[in-house]
Amino acid sequence: MIELEDKYADIRPYNDDEVAASLTRLINDNAFLDVIAKYNLPRFISAVGFLARAIIKHQLRKKWGKVKTVEDVQNEVAHYLNKLVRRTTSNVTFSGLEALDPNQGYLFVSNHRDIVLDPALVNWGLYQHKMKTVRIAIGDNLLQIPYITELMRLNKSFIVKRSAKAPKEMLKALTQLSAYIYDSLTSGHSIWIAQKEGRAKDGVDQTDPALLKMLQLNGRKQKKEFGEYIKELKVVPVAISYQYEPCAIAKAKELYHKQHHGKYVKSAGEDIASIVEGFSSAKGHVHLSFGQPIQSDCDSADELAKTIDKQIIDSFYLHPGNYIAGGCTEAVINKNDAAQFAERLAKVPEELRPLVLAMYAKPYHRKTQVDEQSCEH
C-alpha cells in the first residue's frame, strides 16, 4: 500500500502519519490564524495581530491536541458540519443511502452548485448513516493559498491538476488521476467528483463526457472496454438540491458579465469568498438524493453522461422556488415559502433577476420535460 500511495504523493490526501505535521503547519501559519481571528474574535482584538494570533494558537493547540489520524479529522469536520447545518439550513434530508452497501467503494458523481458544501453534505449524509466518508476531487485552482491546501488534504481531498496546459503534461496528469480514482475505489475508498468542471451557474446540471473519458484512461491501460470498466467503478449519481441557491447573485453577475462583455475574469480571492458565502449564507431545506449504481451497458462517455443526467434530473428534489420560477401554477406552495422566495428575489439587482429566476426554473423545466410529470408538490 505504501508503494501505491507514493505513486500519488503529489495529489493524494494526507495519511495518518502526516496529520500531526500538517496541523503544526496550520497552527504556525499567520495567514490562517488571521482568518480564524477575523471570524471568531471581537474586532478590537482581531485588529491587534500578535495578540489575536497568540489567542488563536493557544485555542487550536488545545482543540487539536488529540487529533492524530484522518478519522479524528473527519470527526472534527462532522462536529463543525453539525453546527453549520443547524445554523444555516432549515433541514438537510437524504434519500437512497439505505440501498447502498456500507462496505463498498462508490464513485459518487454529483451536480455542482457550491464549491465546498456539495461534497461536505455528501459526507454528512454518509457519516450520519455510519458509512465511510469520501475522498474529494478538488481543482488545483483552489489551492493557491498554503493553508487552503493543508485543510483540503487533511479533509481527504485529492488534487485535480487543472493548471496543466501542455498536451503531454495534461495527459500525464489525467492518467495519474484516473489510476488514483480506480485504486481508491478497488481498495474500498469512495470518491466524490463533480459532474463537470465548475459550478452550474445557470441551473443546468449536465455531465461533461470529457470527465468520463478521463475515468476510462486507466481502463484503456488495462485493455478493458468502456462499458465493462465503468461497471467496475460503481458510479452513483447524486442530485443535490438547495432551497436557496448558494451564491446566486455572484453567479448571476458572472453570467451577466459574460453576456455583455464576452468573458469573465475572476478577481483574486473570489473563490475563497464564494466558499465563505456558501458556508455562511442561509440555504433553507437541502435534499441529497443518492441514485442507483449504474450497471447498464453504457458503451461510450456520451451514453454514460446521459444516464447520469437522467438519474440526477429524475431524483432532483424541487423546492417551492423551483415551481414558482418555473411558472407552475398547479403546485401547492405554502404561503410562507412563497413570501420568503419573493423577499429573497426582491434583494436581487433588477438586471440580474431574470438570471436568478432561470437558475431556479431550469431544474423544474428539465424534470417535467424528461419525466412528463405533473407539477403537484
PDB file of N, CA and C in Angstrom, residues 183-237:
ATOM      1  N   ASP A 183      -7.725   2.964  -8.121  1.00  0.00           N
ATOM      2  CA  ASP A 183      -7.067   2.294  -6.993  1.00  0.00           C
ATOM      3  C   ASP A 183      -7.773   2.604  -5.666  1.00  0.00           C
ATOM      4  N   SER A 184      -8.282   3.812  -5.530  1.00  0.00           N
ATOM      5  CA  SER A 184      -9.036   4.170  -4.320  1.00  0.00           C
ATOM      6  C   SER A 184     -10.294   3.319  -4.219  1.00  0.00           C
ATOM      7  N   LEU A 185     -11.046   3.242  -5.316  1.00  0.00           N
ATOM      8  CA  LEU A 185     -12.309   2.502  -5.320  1.00  0.00           C
ATOM      9  C   LEU A 185     -12.097   1.014  -5.056  1.00  0.00           C
ATOM     10  N   THR A 186     -11.093   0.439  -5.706  1.00  0.00           N
ATOM     11  CA  THR A 186     -10.866  -1.001  -5.539  1.00  0.00           C
ATOM     12  C   THR A 186     -10.299  -1.351  -4.170  1.00  0.00           C
ATOM     13  N   SER A 187      -9.798  -0.330  -3.432  1.00  0.00           N
ATOM     14  CA  SER A 187      -9.335  -0.596  -2.064  1.00  0.00           C
ATOM     15  C   SER A 187     -10.395  -0.160  -1.030  1.00  0.00           C
ATOM     16  N   GLY A 188     -11.634   0.081  -1.519  1.00  0.00           N
ATOM     17  CA  GLY A 188     -12.757   0.329  -0.609  1.00  0.00           C
ATOM     18  C   GLY A 188     -12.994   1.775  -0.225  1.00  0.00           C
ATOM     19  N   HIS A 189     -12.297   2.727  -0.886  1.00  0.00           N
ATOM     20  CA  HIS A 189     -12.480   4.152  -0.583  1.00  0.00           C
ATOM     21  C   HIS A 189     -13.384   4.796  -1.630  1.00  0.00           C
ATOM     22  N   SER A 190     -14.498   5.355  -1.187  1.00  0.00           N
ATOM     23  CA  SER A 190     -15.400   6.037  -2.117  1.00  0.00           C
ATOM     24  C   SER A 190     -14.806   7.374  -2.543  1.00  0.00           C
ATOM     25  N   ILE A 191     -15.255   7.828  -3.715  1.00  0.00           N
ATOM     26  CA  ILE A 191     -14.769   9.068  -4.326  1.00  0.00           C
ATOM     27  C   ILE A 191     -15.962   9.977  -4.610  1.00  0.00           C
ATOM     28  N   TRP A 192     -15.765  11.302  -4.411  1.00  0.00           N
ATOM     29  CA  TRP A 192     -16.744  12.284  -4.896  1.00  0.00           C
ATOM     30  C   TRP A 192     -16.081  13.116  -5.979  1.00  0.00           C
ATOM     31  N   ILE A 193     -16.832  13.299  -7.071  1.00  0.00           N
ATOM     32  CA  ILE A 193     -16.353  14.185  -8.129  1.00  0.00           C
ATOM     33  C   ILE A 193     -17.563  14.899  -8.733  1.00  0.00           C
ATOM     34  N   ALA A 194     -17.388  16.173  -9.084  1.00  0.00           N
ATOM     35  CA  ALA A 194     -18.480  16.929  -9.707  1.00  0.00           C
ATOM     36  C   ALA A 194     -18.675  16.464 -11.137  1.00  0.00           C
ATOM     37  N   GLN A 195     -19.900  16.592 -11.639  1.00  0.00           N
ATOM     38  CA  GLN A 195     -20.224  16.100 -12.982  1.00  0.00           C
ATOM     39  C   GLN A 195     -19.571  16.914 -14.094  1.00  0.00           C
ATOM     40  N   LYS A 196     -19.052  18.090 -13.756  1.00  0.00           N
ATOM     41  CA  LYS A 196     -18.305  18.885 -14.738  1.00  0.00           C
ATOM     42  C   LYS A 196     -17.422  19.868 -13.973  1.00  0.00           C
ATOM     43  N   GLU A 197     -16.452  20.445 -14.678  1.00  0.00           N
ATOM     44  CA  GLU A 197     -15.576  21.428 -14.058  1.00  0.00           C
ATOM     45  C   GLU A 197     -16.372  22.717 -13.802  1.00  0.00           C
ATOM     46  N   GLY A 198     -16.314  23.225 -12.588  1.00  0.00           N
ATOM     47  CA  GLY A 198     -17.020  24.467 -12.256  1.00  0.00           C
ATOM     48  C   GLY A 198     -18.468  24.237 -11.894  1.00  0.00           C
ATOM     49  N   ARG A 199     -19.016  25.163 -11.121  1.00  0.00           N
ATOM     50  CA  ARG A 199     -20.411  25.062 -10.680  1.00  0.00           C
ATOM     51  C   ARG A 199     -21.381  25.346 -11.821  1.00  0.00           C
ATOM     52  N   ALA A 200     -22.582  24.782 -11.711  1.00  0.00           N
ATOM     53  CA  ALA A 200     -23.651  25.095 -12.661  1.00  0.00           C
ATOM     54  C   ALA A 200     -24.238  26.441 -12.261  1.00  0.00           C
ATOM     55  N   LYS A 201     -23.870  27.475 -12.979  1.00  0.00           N
ATOM     56  CA  LYS A 201     -24.313  28.824 -12.593  1.00  0.00           C
ATOM     57  C   LYS A 201     -25.648  29.197 -13.219  1.00  0.00           C
ATOM     58  N   ASP A 202     -26.080  28.430 -14.226  1.00  0.00           N
ATOM     59  CA  ASP A 202     -27.336  28.746 -14.910  1.00  0.00           C
ATOM     60  C   ASP A 202     -28.468  27.795 -14.545  1.00  0.00           C
ATOM     61  N   GLY A 203     -28.232  26.921 -13.552  1.00  0.00           N
ATOM     62  CA  GLY A 203     -29.275  25.985 -13.129  1.00  0.00           C
ATOM     63  C   GLY A 203     -29.330  24.711 -13.938  1.00  0.00           C
ATOM     64  N   VAL A 204     -28.467  24.578 -14.959  1.00  0.00           N
ATOM     65  CA  VAL A 204     -28.466  23.374 -15.797  1.00  0.00           C
ATOM     66  C   VAL A 204     -27.392  22.411 -15.284  1.00  0.00           C
ATOM     67  N   ASP A 205     -27.832  21.280 -14.749  1.00  0.00           N
ATOM     68  CA  ASP A 205     -26.909  20.259 -14.246  1.00  0.00           C
ATOM     69  C   ASP A 205     -26.658  19.256 -15.368  1.00  0.00           C
ATOM     70  N   GLN A 206     -25.459  19.288 -15.931  1.00  0.00           N
ATOM     71  CA  GLN A 206     -25.167  18.440 -17.089  1.00  0.00           C
ATOM     72  C   GLN A 206     -23.764  17.852 -16.984  1.00  0.00           C
ATOM     73  N   THR A 207     -23.674  16.546 -17.171  1.00  0.00           N
ATOM     74  CA  THR A 207     -22.392  15.848 -17.051  1.00  0.00           C
ATOM     75  C   THR A 207     -21.533  16.086 -18.294  1.00  0.00           C
ATOM     76  N   ASP A 208     -20.268  16.367 -18.056  1.00  0.00           N
ATOM     77  CA  ASP A 208     -19.320  16.583 -19.146  1.00  0.00           C
ATOM     78  C   ASP A 208     -18.716  15.234 -19.555  1.00  0.00           C
ATOM     79  N   PRO A 209     -18.948  14.771 -20.796  1.00  0.00           N
ATOM     80  CA  PRO A 209     -18.375  13.488 -21.232  1.00  0.00           C
ATOM     81  C   PRO A 209     -16.853  13.435 -21.107  1.00  0.00           C
ATOM     82  N   ALA A 210     -16.179  14.599 -21.170  1.00  0.00           N
ATOM     83  CA  ALA A 210     -14.711  14.626 -21.052  1.00  0.00           C
ATOM     84  C   ALA A 210     -14.271  14.086 -19.695  1.00  0.00           C
ATOM     85  N   LEU A 211     -15.054  14.354 -18.653  1.00  0.00           N
ATOM     86  CA  LEU A 211     -14.764  13.827 -17.321  1.00  0.00           C
ATOM     87  C   LEU A 211     -14.785  12.299 -17.342  1.00  0.00           C
ATOM     88  N   LEU A 212     -15.763  11.746 -18.034  1.00  0.00           N
ATOM     89  CA  LEU A 212     -15.933  10.293 -18.080  1.00  0.00           C
ATOM     90  C   LEU A 212     -14.856   9.639 -18.950  1.00  0.00           C
ATOM     91  N   LYS A 213     -14.397  10.358 -19.968  1.00  0.00           N
ATOM     92  CA  LYS A 213     -13.279   9.857 -20.784  1.00  0.00           C
ATOM     93  C   LYS A 213     -12.002   9.791 -19.949  1.00  0.00           C
ATOM     94  N   MET A 214     -11.850  10.753 -19.023  1.00  0.00           N
ATOM     95  CA  MET A 214     -10.695  10.714 -18.111  1.00  0.00           C
ATOM     96  C   MET A 214     -10.734   9.437 -17.265  1.00  0.00           C
ATOM     97  N   LEU A 215     -11.916   9.069 -16.778  1.00  0.00           N
ATOM     98  CA  LEU A 215     -12.040   7.853 -15.959  1.00  0.00           C
ATOM     99  C   LEU A 215     -11.574   6.623 -16.724  1.00  0.00           C
ATOM    100  N   GLN A 216     -11.851   6.599 -18.034  1.00  0.00           N
ATOM    101  CA  GLN A 216     -11.543   5.436 -18.867  1.00  0.00           C
ATOM    102  C   GLN A 216     -10.065   5.317 -19.223  1.00  0.00           C
ATOM    103  N   LEU A 217      -9.262   6.372 -18.998  1.00  0.00           N
ATOM    104  CA  LEU A 217      -7.837   6.300 -19.347  1.00  0.00           C
ATOM    105  C   LEU A 217      -7.173   5.104 -18.678  1.00  0.00           C
ATOM    106  N   ASN A 218      -7.513   4.860 -17.424  1.00  0.00           N
ATOM    107  CA  ASN A 218      -6.929   3.716 -16.715  1.00  0.00           C
ATOM    108  C   ASN A 218      -7.503   2.406 -17.236  1.00  0.00           C
ATOM    109  N   GLY A 219      -8.783   2.430 -17.632  1.00  0.00           N
ATOM    110  CA  GLY A 219      -9.399   1.231 -18.213  1.00  0.00           C
ATOM    111  C   GLY A 219      -8.750   0.854 -19.531  1.00  0.00           C
ATOM    112  N   ARG A 220      -8.411   1.867 -20.318  1.00  0.00           N
ATOM    113  CA  ARG A 220      -7.746   1.618 -21.596  1.00  0.00           C
ATOM    114  C   ARG A 220      -6.389   0.965 -21.376  1.00  0.00           C
ATOM    115  N   LYS A 221      -5.706   1.424 -20.316  1.00  0.00           N
ATOM    116  CA  LYS A 221      -4.408   0.845 -19.967  1.00  0.00           C
ATOM    117  C   LYS A 221      -4.555  -0.643 -19.625  1.00  0.00           C
ATOM    118  N   GLN A 222      -5.718  -0.974 -19.017  1.00  0.00           N
ATOM    119  CA  GLN A 222      -5.996  -2.359 -18.652  1.00  0.00           C
ATOM    120  C   GLN A 222      -6.618  -3.148 -19.808  1.00  0.00           C
ATOM    121  N   LYS A 223      -6.738  -2.472 -20.980  1.00  0.00           N
ATOM    122  CA  LYS A 223      -7.315  -3.076 -22.186  1.00  0.00           C
ATOM    123  C   LYS A 223      -8.763  -3.550 -21.955  1.00  0.00           C
ATOM    124  N   LYS A 224      -9.529  -2.746 -21.226  1.00  0.00           N
ATOM    125  CA  LYS A 224     -10.937  -3.057 -20.959  1.00  0.00           C
ATOM    126  C   LYS A 224     -11.830  -2.138 -21.776  1.00  0.00           C
ATOM    127  N   GLU A 225     -12.962  -2.702 -22.230  1.00  0.00           N
ATOM    128  CA  GLU A 225     -13.951  -1.900 -22.948  1.00  0.00           C
ATOM    129  C   GLU A 225     -14.563  -0.876 -21.997  1.00  0.00           C
ATOM    130  N   PHE A 226     -15.037   0.239 -22.544  1.00  0.00           N
ATOM    131  CA  PHE A 226     -15.582   1.327 -21.735  1.00  0.00           C
ATOM    132  C   PHE A 226     -16.690   0.829 -20.791  1.00  0.00           C
ATOM    133  N   GLY A 227     -17.687   0.131 -21.350  1.00  0.00           N
ATOM    134  CA  GLY A 227     -18.830  -0.325 -20.544  1.00  0.00           C
ATOM    135  C   GLY A 227     -18.427  -1.259 -19.425  1.00  0.00           C
ATOM    136  N   GLU A 228     -17.513  -2.177 -19.735  1.00  0.00           N
ATOM    137  CA  GLU A 228     -17.033  -3.144 -18.739  1.00  0.00           C
ATOM    138  C   GLU A 228     -16.313  -2.431 -17.596  1.00  0.00           C
ATOM    139  N   TYR A 229     -15.446  -1.489 -17.956  1.00  0.00           N
ATOM    140  CA  TYR A 229     -14.651  -0.779 -16.954  1.00  0.00           C
ATOM    141  C   TYR A 229     -15.532   0.100 -16.059  1.00  0.00           C
ATOM    142  N   ILE A 230     -16.488   0.794 -16.664  1.00  0.00           N
ATOM    143  CA  ILE A 230     -17.363   1.695 -15.904  1.00  0.00           C
ATOM    144  C   ILE A 230     -18.169   0.926 -14.858  1.00  0.00           C
ATOM    145  N   LYS A 231     -18.594  -0.284 -15.193  1.00  0.00           N
ATOM    146  CA  LYS A 231     -19.343  -1.100 -14.214  1.00  0.00           C
ATOM    147  C   LYS A 231     -18.508  -1.343 -12.963  1.00  0.00           C
ATOM    148  N   GLU A 232     -17.199  -1.522 -13.163  1.00  0.00           N
ATOM    149  CA  GLU A 232     -16.304  -1.769 -12.020  1.00  0.00           C
ATOM    150  C   GLU A 232     -16.235  -0.569 -11.080  1.00  0.00           C
ATOM    151  N   LEU A 233     -16.452   0.642 -11.623  1.00  0.00           N
ATOM    152  CA  LEU A 233     -16.296   1.863 -10.829  1.00  0.00           C
ATOM    153  C   LEU A 233     -17.478   2.131  -9.899  1.00  0.00           C
ATOM    154  N   LYS A 234     -18.594   1.419 -10.125  1.00  0.00           N
ATOM    155  CA  LYS A 234     -19.797   1.603  -9.291  1.00  0.00           C
ATOM    156  C   LYS A 234     -20.187   3.093  -9.208  1.00  0.00           C
ATOM    157  N   VAL A 235     -20.506   3.647 -10.374  1.00  0.00           N
ATOM    158  CA  VAL A 235     -20.868   5.071 -10.459  1.00  0.00           C
ATOM    159  C   VAL A 235     -22.259   5.287  -9.869  1.00  0.00           C
ATOM    160  N   VAL A 236     -22.355   6.189  -8.895  1.00  0.00           N
ATOM    161  CA  VAL A 236     -23.635   6.538  -8.270  1.00  0.00           C
ATOM    162  C   VAL A 236     -23.899   8.031  -8.482  1.00  0.00           C
ATOM    163  N   PRO A 237     -24.902   8.383  -9.308  1.00  0.00           N
ATOM    164  CA  PRO A 237     -25.256   9.797  -9.462  1.00  0.00           C
ATOM    165  C   PRO A 237     -25.886  10.334  -8.174  1.00  0.00           C
TER     166      PRO A 237
END
